[in-house]
XYZ file of N, CA and C in Angstrom:
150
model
N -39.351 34.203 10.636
C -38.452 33.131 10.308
C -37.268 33.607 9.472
N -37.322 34.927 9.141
C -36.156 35.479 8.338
C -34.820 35.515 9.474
N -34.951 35.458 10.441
C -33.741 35.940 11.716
C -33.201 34.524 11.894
N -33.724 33.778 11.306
C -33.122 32.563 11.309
C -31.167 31.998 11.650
N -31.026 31.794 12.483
C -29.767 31.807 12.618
C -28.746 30.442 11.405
N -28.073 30.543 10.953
C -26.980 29.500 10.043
C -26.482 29.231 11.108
N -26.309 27.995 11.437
C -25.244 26.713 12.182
C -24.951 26.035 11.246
N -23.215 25.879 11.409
C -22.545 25.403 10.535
C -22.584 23.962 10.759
N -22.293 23.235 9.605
C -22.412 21.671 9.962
C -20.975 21.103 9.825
N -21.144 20.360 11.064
C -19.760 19.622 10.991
C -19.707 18.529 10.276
N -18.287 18.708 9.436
C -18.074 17.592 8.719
C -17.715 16.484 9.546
N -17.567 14.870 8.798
C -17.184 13.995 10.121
C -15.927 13.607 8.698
N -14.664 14.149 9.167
C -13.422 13.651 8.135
C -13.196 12.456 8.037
N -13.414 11.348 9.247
C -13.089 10.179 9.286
C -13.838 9.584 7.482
N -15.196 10.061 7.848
C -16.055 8.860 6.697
C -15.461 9.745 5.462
N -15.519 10.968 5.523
C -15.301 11.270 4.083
C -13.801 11.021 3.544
N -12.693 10.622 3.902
C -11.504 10.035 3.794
C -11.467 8.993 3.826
N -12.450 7.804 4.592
C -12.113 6.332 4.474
C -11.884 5.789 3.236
N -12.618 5.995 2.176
C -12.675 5.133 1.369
C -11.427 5.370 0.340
N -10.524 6.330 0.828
C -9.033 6.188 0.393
C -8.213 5.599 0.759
N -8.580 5.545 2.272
C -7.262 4.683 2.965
C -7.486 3.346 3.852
N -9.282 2.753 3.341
C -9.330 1.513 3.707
C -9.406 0.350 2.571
N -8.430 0.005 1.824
C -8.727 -0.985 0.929
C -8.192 -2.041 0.853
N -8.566 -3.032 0.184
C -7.214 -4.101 0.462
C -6.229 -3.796 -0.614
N -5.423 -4.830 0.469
C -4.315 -4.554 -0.113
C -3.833 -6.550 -0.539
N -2.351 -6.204 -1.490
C -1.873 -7.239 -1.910
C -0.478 -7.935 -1.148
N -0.140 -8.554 -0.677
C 0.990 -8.917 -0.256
C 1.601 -9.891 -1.105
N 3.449 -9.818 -0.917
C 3.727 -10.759 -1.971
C 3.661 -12.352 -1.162
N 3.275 -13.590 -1.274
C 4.357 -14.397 -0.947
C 5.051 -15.388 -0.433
N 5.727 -14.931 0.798
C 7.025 -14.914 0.688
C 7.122 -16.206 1.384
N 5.994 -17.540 0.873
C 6.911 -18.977 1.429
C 7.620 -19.431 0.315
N 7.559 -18.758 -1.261
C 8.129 -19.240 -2.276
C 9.452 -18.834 -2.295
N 10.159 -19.313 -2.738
C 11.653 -18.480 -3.491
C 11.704 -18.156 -4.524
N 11.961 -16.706 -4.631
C 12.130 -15.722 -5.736
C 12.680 -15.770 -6.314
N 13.479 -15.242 -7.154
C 14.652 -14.571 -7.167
C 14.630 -13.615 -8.517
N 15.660 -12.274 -7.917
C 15.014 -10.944 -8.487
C 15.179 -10.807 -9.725
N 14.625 -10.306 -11.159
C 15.092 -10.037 -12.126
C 16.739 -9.852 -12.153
N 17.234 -8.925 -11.667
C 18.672 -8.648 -11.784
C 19.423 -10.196 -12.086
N 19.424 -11.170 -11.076
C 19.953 -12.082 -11.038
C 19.445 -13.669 -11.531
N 18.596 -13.111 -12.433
C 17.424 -14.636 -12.534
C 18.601 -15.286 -13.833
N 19.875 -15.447 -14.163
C 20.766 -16.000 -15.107
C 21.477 -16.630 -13.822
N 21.883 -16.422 -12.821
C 22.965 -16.485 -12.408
C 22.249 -18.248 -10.915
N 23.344 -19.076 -11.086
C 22.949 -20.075 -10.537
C 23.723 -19.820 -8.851
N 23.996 -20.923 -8.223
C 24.120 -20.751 -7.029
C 25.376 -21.843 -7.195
N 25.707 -22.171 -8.280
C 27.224 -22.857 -8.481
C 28.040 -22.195 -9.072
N 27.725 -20.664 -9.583
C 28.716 -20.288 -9.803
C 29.181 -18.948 -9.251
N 28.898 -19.485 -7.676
C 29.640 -18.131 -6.881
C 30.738 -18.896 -6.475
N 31.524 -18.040 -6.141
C 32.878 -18.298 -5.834
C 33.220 -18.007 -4.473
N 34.109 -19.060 -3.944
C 34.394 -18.519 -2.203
C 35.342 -18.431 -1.976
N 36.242 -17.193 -1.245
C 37.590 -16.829 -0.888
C 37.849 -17.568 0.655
């Protein structure tokens, strides 16, 4: 039993990577209206039209 041959074992990459790239996730949204930091002062009466 010493002549025993080593066979290598295959890894299966799928399972050992899933649990990085199956998670949930968050979405924002988007039936509300936002509006972005930058502009959260600024109203919608005081744009101006040429």
């Amino acid at each position: 039993m010493k002549n025993k041959k080593k066979e290598k074992t295959v890894l299966n990459l799928v399972a050992k990577y899933a649990h990085e790239f199956n998670r949930a996730s968050i979405y924002i949204d988007r039936t509300k209206f936002n509006r972005k930091e930058k502009h959260k002062n600024k109203s919608f009466n005081d744009v101006k039209y040429v």
